């Protein structure tokens, strides 16, 4: 009896593992847009929407719930399909037809702002402020164009990590200067937080 019970448990475990593998969401992550004053396109490569896309992709893969396929920009441009920012149902369906995936994840950088209470004074008296970034993402069904789940994530990066006297590439948000590395780090943390919340929502409500 004990051997039979152990065999049954082993079979149930194998089925469970197989089911988990089959339940992976097949997605493509589109480029993120921005709703706020800083022009993300002016950042260096590591801070562009394409890199935020990479942060989200890496976070999705880390969950082991998603199979992430490449965003084939040249094909989408040839098909005149929109693939950046928040997308409407017709955009999503077109993406699905071109990319042949059941889901896409799209979104926006909602805010990148200095934290006025946290700054580092560089040589020459320049104040470099810490940064807070907020992003929103949506998982959408390409068959219907409807939203499956959404999530928001926030990340902060401290200016105290900026070395005084070092060559720091800065950006201006209004009249406030921030380190570019702080912006990209805050975006990375926001991406990780948003994906964590998306996974929680999917686990609550299923597909």
CSV table of N, CA, C and O in Angstrom, one decimal, residues 46 196 206:
chain,number,residue,atom,x,y,z
A,46,UNK,N,21.0,52.5,-22.7
A,46,UNK,CA,20.6,51.8,-21.5
A,46,UNK,C,19.3,52.3,-20.8
A,46,UNK,O,18.8,51.7,-20.0
A,196,UNK,N,5.9,41.6,-10.7
A,196,UNK,CA,5.5,40.9,-9.5
A,196,UNK,C,4.0,41.0,-9.3
A,196,UNK,O,3.3,40.1,-8.9
A,206,UNK,N,-6.6,33.6,-12.6
A,206,UNK,CA,-6.4,32.7,-13.7
A,206,UNK,C,-6.4,33.4,-15.0
A,206,UNK,O,-6.3,34.6,-15.1
